[in-house]
PDB file of C-alpha atoms in Angstrom:
ATOM      1  CA  MET H 980     -23.357  20.231 261.280  1.00 72.00           C
ATOM      2  CA  ARG H 981     -26.497  19.777 259.199  1.00 78.00           C
ATOM      3  CA  VAL H 982     -28.478  16.729 259.596  1.00 90.00           C
ATOM      4  CA  ILE H 983     -29.704  15.214 256.290  1.00 91.00           C
ATOM      5  CA  CYS H 984     -32.938  13.448 255.605  1.00 92.00           C
ATOM      6  CA  ASP H 985     -32.463   9.923 254.804  1.00 92.00           C
ATOM      7  CA  GLY H 986     -35.813  10.010 252.562  1.00 92.00           C
ATOM      8  CA  CYS H 987     -35.172  13.281 250.440  1.00 91.00           C
ATOM      9  CA  GLY H 988     -31.474  13.792 251.019  1.00 90.00           C
ATOM     10  CA  TYR H 989     -32.088  17.344 251.831  1.00 88.00           C
ATOM     11  CA  PRO H 990     -31.256  18.941 255.466  1.00 88.00           C
ATOM     12  CA  THR H 991     -33.725  17.780 258.025  1.00 90.00           C
ATOM     13  CA  THR H 992     -34.850  21.691 258.231  1.00 86.00           C
ATOM     14  CA  THR H 993     -35.797  21.898 254.662  1.00 86.00           C
ATOM     15  CA  CYS H 994     -37.043  17.940 254.216  1.00 90.00           C
ATOM     16  CA  ILE H 995     -39.494  17.854 251.447  1.00 91.00           C
ATOM     17  CA  CYS H 996     -40.660  14.498 251.842  1.00 94.00           C
ATOM     18  CA  ASP H 997     -44.281  15.106 252.486  1.00 93.00           C
ATOM     19  CA  SER H 998     -44.330  16.640 249.022  1.00 93.00           C
ATOM     20  CA  VAL H 999     -42.684  13.834 247.369  1.00 94.00           C
ATOM     21  CA  SER H1000     -44.635  11.212 245.018  1.00 95.00           C
ATOM     22  CA  PRO H1001     -42.622   8.801 242.917  1.00 95.00           C
ATOM     23  CA  MET H1002     -44.002   8.304 239.440  1.00 95.00           C
ATOM     24  CA  SER H1003     -43.460   5.530 237.155  1.00 94.00           C
ATOM     25  CA  ILE H1004     -43.647   6.317 233.220  1.00 96.00           C
ATOM     26  CA  LYS H1005     -42.915   4.745 230.123  1.00 96.00           C
ATOM     27  CA  THR H1006     -40.409   7.223 228.599  1.00 97.00           C
ATOM     28  CA  GLU H1007     -37.076   6.644 229.935  1.00 98.00           C
ATOM     29  CA  VAL H1008     -35.113   9.849 231.384  1.00 98.00           C
ATOM     30  CA  ILE H1009     -31.272  10.249 231.250  1.00 98.00           C
ATOM     31  CA  VAL H1010     -29.708  13.339 232.399  1.00 98.00           C
ATOM     32  CA  LEU H1011     -26.039  14.278 231.150  1.00 97.00           C
ATOM     33  CA  GLN H1012     -24.909  16.280 234.022  1.00 96.00           C
ATOM     34  CA  HIS H1013     -21.914  18.864 233.805  1.00 94.00           C
ATOM     35  CA  PRO H1014     -19.759  18.073 236.651  1.00 93.00           C
ATOM     36  CA  SER H1015     -20.145  21.692 238.232  1.00 91.00           C
ATOM     37  CA  GLU H1016     -23.668  20.947 238.921  1.00 90.00           C
ATOM     38  CA  VAL H1017     -23.367  17.942 240.662  1.00 87.00           C
ATOM     39  CA  GLU H1018     -22.967  19.772 244.157  1.00 81.00           C
ATOM     40  CA  HIS H1019     -24.891  22.988 243.200  1.00 75.00           C
ATOM     41  CA  ALA H1020     -27.394  23.475 246.209  1.00 66.00           C
ATOM     42  CA  LYS H1021     -30.037  24.701 243.892  1.00 72.00           C
ATOM     43  CA  ASN H1022     -29.661  21.932 241.206  1.00 81.00           C
ATOM     44  CA  THR H1023     -33.244  20.233 240.180  1.00 88.00           C
ATOM     45  CA  VAL H1024     -31.694  16.673 239.204  1.00 92.00           C
ATOM     46  CA  LYS H1025     -31.956  15.558 242.781  1.00 91.00           C
ATOM     47  CA  LEU H1026     -35.642  16.432 242.666  1.00 91.00           C
ATOM     48  CA  LEU H1027     -35.873  14.798 239.344  1.00 94.00           C
ATOM     49  CA  CYS H1028     -34.688  11.414 240.872  1.00 95.00           C
ATOM     50  CA  LEU H1029     -37.097  11.552 243.888  1.00 95.00           C
ATOM     51  CA  THR H1030     -39.931  12.060 241.765  1.00 96.00           C
ATOM     52  CA  LEU H1031     -38.913   9.752 238.734  1.00 97.00           C
ATOM     53  CA  PRO H1032     -36.843   7.152 240.550  1.00 96.00           C
ATOM     54  CA  ALA H1033     -35.968   5.402 237.353  1.00 97.00           C
ATOM     55  CA  THR H1034     -34.089   8.491 236.077  1.00 97.00           C
ATOM     56  CA  LYS H1035     -30.606   8.033 235.157  1.00 98.00           C
ATOM     57  CA  VAL H1036     -27.937  10.551 235.659  1.00 97.00           C
ATOM     58  CA  VAL H1037     -24.389  10.370 233.888  1.00 97.00           C
ATOM     59  CA  VAL H1038     -21.887  13.056 235.011  1.00 97.00           C
ATOM     60  CA  GLY H1039     -19.451  13.996 232.558  1.00 97.00           C
ATOM     61  CA  GLU H1040     -18.296  16.640 229.973  1.00 96.00           C
ATOM     62  CA  ARG H1041     -16.429  14.741 227.205  1.00 96.00           C
ATOM     63  CA  ALA H1042     -17.221  11.881 224.965  1.00 95.00           C
ATOM     64  CA  ASP H1043     -15.044   9.494 227.043  1.00 96.00           C
ATOM     65  CA  ASP H1044     -17.372  10.141 230.133  1.00 97.00           C
ATOM     66  CA  PHE H1045     -20.460   9.021 228.139  1.00 97.00           C
ATOM     67  CA  ALA H1046     -18.748   6.090 226.235  1.00 97.00           C
ATOM     68  CA  GLU H1047     -20.750   3.548 228.322  1.00 97.00           C
ATOM     69  CA  LEU H1048     -23.964   5.467 227.742  1.00 98.00           C
ATOM     70  CA  GLN H1049     -23.297   5.480 223.739  1.00 97.00           C
ATOM     71  CA  VAL H1050     -23.192   1.494 224.265  1.00 97.00           C
ATOM     72  CA  TYR H1051     -26.278   1.464 226.356  1.00 97.00           C
ATOM     73  CA  LEU H1052     -28.225   3.476 223.920  1.00 97.00           C
ATOM     74  CA  GLN H1053     -27.209   1.776 220.864  1.00 96.00           C
ATOM     75  CA  GLU H1054     -28.390  -1.554 222.430  1.00 97.00           C
ATOM     76  CA  ALA H1055     -31.501  -0.022 224.044  1.00 95.00           C
ATOM     77  CA  GLY H1056     -33.852  -0.878 221.054  1.00 94.00           C
ATOM     78  CA  LYS H1057     -35.741   2.526 221.476  1.00 96.00           C
ATOM     79  CA  PRO H1058     -35.930   5.948 219.695  1.00 97.00           C
ATOM     80  CA  VAL H1059     -33.671   8.281 221.458  1.00 98.00           C
ATOM     81  CA  TYR H1060     -34.051  12.291 221.607  1.00 98.00           C
ATOM     82  CA  LEU H1061     -32.099  14.797 222.620  1.00 97.00           C
ATOM     83  CA  VAL H1062     -33.965  17.874 224.553  1.00 96.00           C
ATOM     84  CA  TYR H1063     -32.227  20.869 222.870  1.00 93.00           C
ATOM     85  CA  PRO H1064     -33.876  23.547 221.108  1.00 90.00           C
ATOM     86  CA  SER H1065     -31.784  24.471 217.684  1.00 87.00           C
ATOM     87  CA  GLU H1066     -32.723  25.370 214.207  1.00 88.00           C
ATOM     88  CA  THR H1067     -33.399  21.734 213.321  1.00 90.00           C
ATOM     89  CA  SER H1068     -35.138  20.333 216.660  1.00 94.00           C
ATOM     90  CA  GLN H1069     -38.836  19.475 216.235  1.00 94.00           C
ATOM     91  CA  SER H1070     -41.506  20.715 218.703  1.00 93.00           C
ATOM     92  CA  ALA H1071     -42.117  17.620 221.170  1.00 93.00           C
ATOM     93  CA  ALA H1072     -45.894  17.967 220.824  1.00 91.00           C
ATOM     94  CA  GLU H1073     -45.510  17.376 217.077  1.00 93.00           C
ATOM     95  CA  SER H1074     -42.876  15.011 216.754  1.00 93.00           C
ATOM     96  CA  GLY H1075     -44.804  11.726 217.149  1.00 93.00           C
ATOM     97  CA  ALA H1076     -42.160  10.419 219.556  1.00 95.00           C
ATOM     98  CA  PRO H1077     -43.488   7.312 221.248  1.00 96.00           C
ATOM     99  CA  GLU H1078     -43.883   7.212 224.755  1.00 96.00           C
ATOM    100  CA  GLU H1079     -41.533   4.249 225.034  1.00 96.00           C
ATOM    101  CA  CYS H1080     -38.626   6.161 224.045  1.00 98.00           C
ATOM    102  CA  ILE H1081     -35.222   7.696 225.583  1.00 98.00           C
ATOM    103  CA  ILE H1082     -34.964  11.337 226.398  1.00 98.00           C
ATOM    104  CA  LEU H1083     -31.351  12.923 226.813  1.00 98.00           C
ATOM    105  CA  LEU H1084     -31.136  16.197 228.619  1.00 97.00           C
ATOM    106  CA  ILE H1085     -28.149  18.203 229.168  1.00 96.00           C
ATOM    107  CA  ASP H1086     -27.780  19.539 232.747  1.00 94.00           C
ATOM    108  CA  GLY H1087     -25.725  22.685 233.249  1.00 90.00           C
ATOM    109  CA  THR H1088     -25.882  26.646 232.147  1.00 87.00           C
ATOM    110  CA  TRP H1089     -26.414  27.309 228.504  1.00 86.00           C
ATOM    111  CA  ARG H1090     -22.827  28.039 227.940  1.00 91.00           C
ATOM    112  CA  LYS H1091     -21.860  24.611 229.583  1.00 92.00           C
ATOM    113  CA  ALA H1092     -24.449  22.672 227.521  1.00 92.00           C
ATOM    114  CA  PHE H1093     -23.244  24.080 224.617  1.00 93.00           C
ATOM    115  CA  LYS H1094     -19.885  23.168 225.270  1.00 95.00           C
ATOM    116  CA  MET H1095     -20.784  19.615 226.013  1.00 96.00           C
ATOM    117  CA  LEU H1096     -22.787  19.520 222.701  1.00 95.00           C
ATOM    118  CA  GLN H1097     -19.336  20.504 220.872  1.00 95.00           C
ATOM    119  CA  LEU H1098     -17.264  17.977 222.863  1.00 97.00           C
ATOM    120  CA  ASN H1099     -20.061  15.056 222.132  1.00 97.00           C
ATOM    121  CA  PRO H1100     -20.902  15.113 217.986  1.00 95.00           C
ATOM    122  CA  TRP H1101     -22.662  12.209 218.756  1.00 96.00           C
ATOM    123  CA  LEU H1102     -25.288  13.931 220.562  1.00 96.00           C
ATOM    124  CA  LEU H1103     -26.020  16.221 217.367  1.00 93.00           C
ATOM    125  CA  ASP H1104     -26.576  13.206 215.431  1.00 95.00           C
ATOM    126  CA  LEU H1105     -29.793  12.401 217.558  1.00 96.00           C
ATOM    127  CA  PRO H1106     -33.038  13.988 216.357  1.00 96.00           C
ATOM    128  CA  ALA H1107     -33.594  17.165 218.785  1.00 96.00           C
ATOM    129  CA  LEU H1108     -36.965  17.734 220.455  1.00 96.00           C
ATOM    130  CA  HIS H1109     -37.752  21.087 221.955  1.00 93.00           C
ATOM    131  CA  ILE H1110     -40.771  22.385 223.979  1.00 89.00           C
ATOM    132  CA  GLU H1111     -43.305  25.153 222.826  1.00 82.00           C
ATOM    133  CA  PHE H1112     -43.208  26.836 226.299  1.00 72.00           C
ATOM    134  CA  GLU H1113     -44.424  30.470 226.257  1.00 63.00           C
ATOM    135  CA  GLY H1114     -44.979  31.102 230.340  1.00 55.00           C
ATOM    136  CA  VAL H1115     -42.145  31.861 232.869  1.00 48.00           C
ATOM    137  CA  SER H1116     -40.156  29.638 234.809  1.00 50.00           C
ATOM    138  CA  GLN H1117     -40.950  28.946 238.445  1.00 51.00           C
ATOM    139  CA  TYR H1118     -37.436  28.438 239.085  1.00 46.00           C
ATOM    140  CA  ARG H1119     -37.249  31.823 240.990  1.00 46.00           C
ATOM    141  CA  ILE H1120     -34.095  30.979 243.138  1.00 43.00           C
ATOM    142  CA  ARG H1121     -31.823  30.801 240.291  1.00 47.00           C
ATOM    143  CA  LYS H1122     -30.730  33.606 237.888  1.00 52.00           C
ATOM    144  CA  ALA H1123     -30.665  32.740 234.020  1.00 46.00           C
ATOM    145  CA  LYS H1124     -29.480  34.943 231.405  1.00 47.00           C
ATOM    146  CA  ARG H1125     -31.882  33.734 229.035  1.00 47.00           C
ATOM    147  CA  SER H1126     -35.854  34.568 229.498  1.00 44.00           C
ATOM    148  CA  ASP H1127     -36.787  30.905 227.965  1.00 51.00           C
ATOM    149  CA  SER H1128     -34.578  28.819 230.625  1.00 71.00           C
ATOM    150  CA  LEU H1129     -36.083  25.958 232.787  1.00 83.00           C
ATOM    151  CA  SER H1130     -34.528  24.407 235.457  1.00 86.00           C
ATOM    152  CA  THR H1131     -33.957  20.607 234.173  1.00 91.00           C
ATOM    153  CA  LEU H1132     -36.848  19.311 236.503  1.00 92.00           C
ATOM    154  CA  GLU H1133     -39.493  21.849 234.275  1.00 90.00           C
ATOM    155  CA  ALA H1134     -38.110  21.160 231.063  1.00 92.00           C
ATOM    156  CA  THR H1135     -38.237  17.130 231.727  1.00 95.00           C
ATOM    157  CA  ALA H1136     -41.854  17.756 233.012  1.00 94.00           C
ATOM    158  CA  TYR H1137     -42.993  19.815 230.265  1.00 93.00           C
ATOM    159  CA  MET H1138     -41.101  17.506 227.481  1.00 95.00           C
ATOM    160  CA  LEU H1139     -42.864  14.152 229.276  1.00 96.00           C
ATOM    161  CA  GLN H1140     -46.396  15.940 228.889  1.00 94.00           C
ATOM    162  CA  ALA H1141     -45.879  16.905 225.266  1.00 94.00           C
ATOM    163  CA  ILE H1142     -44.871  13.097 224.632  1.00 95.00           C
ATOM    164  CA  SER H1143     -47.744  11.913 226.817  1.00 95.00           C
ATOM    165  CA  PRO H1144     -50.494  14.560 226.706  1.00 93.00           C
ATOM    166  CA  SER H1145     -52.641  12.587 229.247  1.00 94.00           C
ATOM    167  CA  LEU H1146     -49.662  12.305 231.864  1.00 95.00           C
ATOM    168  CA  ASP H1147     -50.012  14.029 235.445  1.00 95.00           C
ATOM    169  CA  ILE H1148     -46.914  16.132 236.169  1.00 94.00           C
ATOM    170  CA  ALA H1149     -48.568  17.761 239.264  1.00 94.00           C
ATOM    171  CA  PRO H1150     -46.281  15.321 241.709  1.00 94.00           C
ATOM    172  CA  MET H1151     -43.118  16.721 239.722  1.00 94.00           C
ATOM    173  CA  PHE H1152     -44.034  20.409 240.447  1.00 91.00           C
ATOM    174  CA  ALA H1153     -45.168  19.715 244.157  1.00 92.00           C
ATOM    175  CA  ALA H1154     -41.620  18.419 245.026  1.00 90.00           C
ATOM    176  CA  PHE H1155     -40.177  21.249 243.027  1.00 89.00           C
ATOM    177  CA  ASP H1156     -42.204  24.141 244.490  1.00 88.00           C
ATOM    178  CA  ALA H1157     -41.722  22.814 248.031  1.00 89.00           C
ATOM    179  CA  MET H1158     -37.783  23.105 247.551  1.00 86.00           C
ATOM    180  CA  VAL H1159     -38.204  26.625 245.864  1.00 82.00           C
ATOM    181  CA  GLN H1160     -40.337  27.728 249.081  1.00 78.00           C
ATOM    182  CA  HIS H1161     -37.942  26.381 251.417  1.00 72.00           C
ATOM    183  CA  LYS H1162     -34.873  27.954 249.579  1.00 69.00           C
ATOM    184  CA  LEU H1163     -37.089  31.300 249.588  1.00 65.00           C
ATOM    185  CA  ASP H1164     -37.810  31.113 253.018  1.00 64.00           C
ATOM    186  CA  ALA H1165     -34.130  30.540 254.394  1.00 62.00           C
ATOM    187  CA  MET H1166     -33.246  33.837 252.464  1.00 56.00           C
ATOM    188  CA  PRO H1167     -32.559  36.967 254.547  1.00 52.00           C
ATOM    189  CA  ALA H1168     -35.930  39.029 253.762  1.00 59.00           C
ATOM    190  CA  ALA H1169     -34.072  41.618 251.784  1.00 58.00           C
ATOM    191  CA  VAL H1170     -32.640  39.135 249.534  1.00 54.00           C
ATOM    192  CA  ARG H1171     -35.888  37.345 249.111  1.00 52.00           C
ATOM    193  CA  ALA H1172     -37.548  40.831 248.274  1.00 55.00           C
ATOM    194  CA  ARG H1173     -34.997  41.098 245.433  1.00 56.00           C
ATOM    195  CA  TYR H1174     -35.794  37.645 243.958  1.00 51.00           C
ATOM    196  CA  ALA H1175     -39.528  38.526 244.057  1.00 52.00           C
ATOM    197  CA  GLN H1176     -38.902  41.806 242.031  1.00 50.00           C
ATOM    198  CA  GLU H1177     -36.569  40.360 239.349  1.00 51.00           C
ATOM    199  CA  ASN H1178     -39.082  37.360 238.741  1.00 48.00           C
TER     200      ASN H1178
END
């Protein structure tokens, strides 16, 4: 039976506590997490919560699952933005979004995220933001069908930096890189080599 670290929640053999530096920011981050992602070993929302302890995670898929969240958002008194690229979304860097706002991120595959949007039309009523990202995801341990796919932690980090250009997001990537490296190190050499070739 694996022993879990009380600090980071990962097995003690892959503890990343030394790489975690919690941050405090003005922007409120809320993750709408698809139920299938909760127990996924490679999910980055756990990392997001370690580096941004104020992050809220709401698990669900249908509108009923997010009923309390909708009430919260209505009473929050802050601008609310959905982080999702679409034909009507604005570049976060050019949107003028204030630091003291709420950003909603959907945690799931592209297919599941799209389904969640269809099941939650209230999300489509929110102004949407996207990131002008031209690089390559560092999420080498999880395959994605789209070349512009980012992990939830990466998307959050780049979105926060777009809203607050002076924000240092290095602590988020320090924890992320440590987790990714542990996963790679645990793979058989042949599997690890295949991931290296694909990225």
